[in-house]
């Protein structure tokens, strides 16, 4: 196995997420969220066919799928409800997370093109202003 792959495997949290660092004032800590995990999945797309990454991808995809709202299917939040950090206010699902997470779920075959189309219509298009620009 390439050293970079073993390093990547070592970074993955048992939840399937990839950690990042968050700062709040002078306090710094580890954050596990679907947005960053989806970005890692995007970066390794060209390596994802490697058998040594199959479990890593499966666990990361399981994690980002948990960010989907149970009340609003196709809408994704920054964190899964079960892993919402105590320091973060409860915020609704948003267009940024929905777009990034749905894109990776589609790329890795977790959702169909039809489901991705439905997410774009229901979860993304309503977040545009009068000029067509997306709110973020």
Short mmCIF file of C-alpha atoms in Angstrom, two decimals:
data_model
loop_
_atom_site.label_atom_id
_atom_site.label_comp_id
_atom_site.label_asym_id
_atom_site.label_seq_id
_atom_site.Cartn_x
_atom_site.Cartn_y
_atom_site.Cartn_z
CA UNK A 1 0.00 0.00 0.00
CA UNK A 2 1.24 3.49 -0.82
CA UNK A 3 2.26 5.52 2.24
CA UNK A 4 -0.25 8.22 1.37
CA UNK A 5 -3.06 5.65 1.43
CA UNK A 6 -2.04 4.32 4.83
CA UNK A 7 -1.86 7.93 6.09
CA UNK A 8 -5.35 8.56 4.76
CA UNK A 9 -6.69 5.40 6.39
CA UNK A 10 -5.14 6.47 9.69
CA UNK A 11 -6.90 9.85 9.54
CA UNK A 12 -10.41 8.44 9.25
CA UNK A 13 -12.41 8.54 12.47
CA UNK A 14 -14.22 5.33 13.55
CA UNK A 15 -17.51 7.08 12.63
CA UNK A 16 -16.37 7.21 8.99
CA UNK A 17 -15.82 10.98 9.07
CA UNK A 18 -12.59 12.77 8.32
CA UNK A 19 -11.70 15.24 11.06
CA UNK A 20 -10.95 18.89 10.65
CA UNK A 21 -9.96 21.58 13.11
CA UNK A 22 -12.44 24.15 14.33
CA UNK A 23 -11.64 27.32 16.25
CA UNK A 24 -14.03 29.23 18.43
CA UNK A 25 -12.26 32.24 19.87
CA UNK A 26 -9.17 30.89 21.59
CA UNK A 27 -10.51 27.35 21.77
CA UNK A 28 -9.48 24.84 19.11
CA UNK A 29 -10.81 21.33 18.67
CA UNK A 30 -11.56 18.47 16.33
CA UNK A 31 -14.75 18.57 14.32
CA UNK A 32 -16.35 15.69 12.43
CA UNK A 33 -18.78 16.74 9.71
CA UNK A 34 -20.29 15.61 6.46
CA UNK A 35 -19.11 18.56 4.41
CA UNK A 36 -15.39 17.92 4.99
CA UNK A 37 -15.85 14.17 4.66
CA UNK A 38 -17.58 14.67 1.28
CA UNK A 39 -14.68 16.90 0.19
CA UNK A 40 -12.20 14.12 1.05
CA UNK A 41 -14.30 11.68 -0.97
CA UNK A 42 -14.15 14.12 -3.88
CA UNK A 43 -10.36 14.37 -3.64
CA UNK A 44 -9.86 10.60 -3.72
CA UNK A 45 -12.30 9.85 -6.55
CA UNK A 46 -9.46 8.82 -8.87
CA UNK A 47 -8.11 6.39 -6.25
CA UNK A 48 -11.44 5.04 -5.06
CA UNK A 49 -11.28 1.91 -7.22
CA UNK A 50 -8.30 0.72 -5.19
CA UNK A 51 -9.34 -2.30 -3.10
CA UNK A 52 -7.40 -0.87 -0.17
CA UNK A 53 -9.76 2.14 -0.10
CA UNK A 54 -13.05 0.24 -0.40
CA UNK A 55 -13.74 0.16 3.34
CA UNK A 56 -12.64 3.78 3.78
CA UNK A 57 -15.04 4.94 1.05
CA UNK A 58 -17.90 2.78 2.34
CA UNK A 59 -17.55 4.16 5.87
CA UNK A 60 -17.23 7.76 4.65
CA UNK A 61 -20.27 7.38 2.41
CA UNK A 62 -22.26 5.86 5.27
CA UNK A 63 -21.29 8.85 7.41
CA UNK A 64 -22.27 11.53 4.88
CA UNK A 65 -25.55 9.71 4.17
CA UNK A 66 -26.40 10.15 7.86
CA UNK A 67 -26.38 13.92 7.32
CA UNK A 68 -29.64 13.59 5.39
CA UNK A 69 -32.69 15.02 7.13
CA UNK A 70 -35.27 12.48 8.26
CA UNK A 71 -37.97 15.16 7.89
CA UNK A 72 -36.82 16.48 4.50
CA UNK A 73 -35.33 13.68 2.38
CA UNK A 74 -32.66 14.92 -0.02
CA UNK A 75 -31.69 17.81 2.26
CA UNK A 76 -28.33 17.41 3.98
CA UNK A 77 -26.89 19.14 7.03
CA UNK A 78 -23.29 19.85 8.00
CA UNK A 79 -23.46 17.21 10.77
CA UNK A 80 -25.57 14.10 11.22
CA UNK A 81 -28.15 14.56 13.98
CA UNK A 82 -26.49 11.88 16.12
CA UNK A 83 -23.15 13.66 15.90
CA UNK A 84 -24.17 17.29 16.28
CA UNK A 85 -21.50 19.07 18.37
CA UNK A 86 -22.67 20.54 21.66
CA UNK A 87 -21.07 23.88 20.83
CA UNK A 88 -22.96 24.29 17.53
CA UNK A 89 -26.48 25.70 17.28
CA UNK A 90 -29.03 23.44 15.62
CA UNK A 91 -29.15 24.76 12.06
CA UNK A 92 -31.25 23.51 9.18
CA UNK A 93 -29.96 21.59 6.19
CA UNK A 94 -28.53 23.88 3.53
CA UNK A 95 -27.83 24.07 -0.18
CA UNK A 96 -24.04 23.85 0.17
CA UNK A 97 -24.07 20.61 2.14
CA UNK A 98 -26.89 19.17 0.06
CA UNK A 99 -25.01 19.85 -3.20
CA UNK A 100 -21.62 18.56 -2.05
CA UNK A 101 -22.91 15.46 -0.29
CA UNK A 102 -25.42 14.52 -2.99
CA UNK A 103 -22.71 14.90 -5.63
CA UNK A 104 -20.50 12.35 -3.89
CA UNK A 105 -23.38 9.98 -3.20
CA UNK A 106 -24.17 10.09 -6.92
CA UNK A 107 -20.54 9.67 -7.99
CA UNK A 108 -20.08 6.60 -5.79
CA UNK A 109 -23.39 5.04 -6.87
CA UNK A 110 -25.24 5.52 -3.58
CA UNK A 111 -28.06 7.47 -5.23
CA UNK A 112 -29.45 7.39 -8.76
CA UNK A 113 -29.39 10.19 -11.30
CA UNK A 114 -33.12 10.55 -10.74
CA UNK A 115 -32.62 10.98 -6.99
CA UNK A 116 -29.86 13.54 -7.65
CA UNK A 117 -32.18 15.42 -10.01
CA UNK A 118 -34.90 15.44 -7.31
CA UNK A 119 -32.39 16.79 -4.76
CA UNK A 120 -31.40 19.57 -7.18
CA UNK A 121 -35.03 20.53 -7.69
CA UNK A 122 -36.18 20.25 -4.08
CA UNK A 123 -33.09 21.09 -2.03
CA UNK A 124 -31.04 23.41 -4.24
CA UNK A 125 -33.19 25.47 -6.60
CA UNK A 126 -35.28 27.05 -3.81
CA UNK A 127 -32.07 28.61 -2.39
CA UNK A 128 -31.65 31.08 -5.26
CA UNK A 129 -32.25 34.80 -5.20
CA UNK A 130 -34.17 36.71 -7.86
CA UNK A 131 -31.10 36.84 -10.13
CA UNK A 132 -30.60 33.06 -9.92
CA UNK A 133 -27.56 33.18 -7.62
CA UNK A 134 -27.52 30.66 -4.78
CA UNK A 135 -27.65 31.74 -1.15
CA UNK A 136 -24.82 30.17 0.86
#
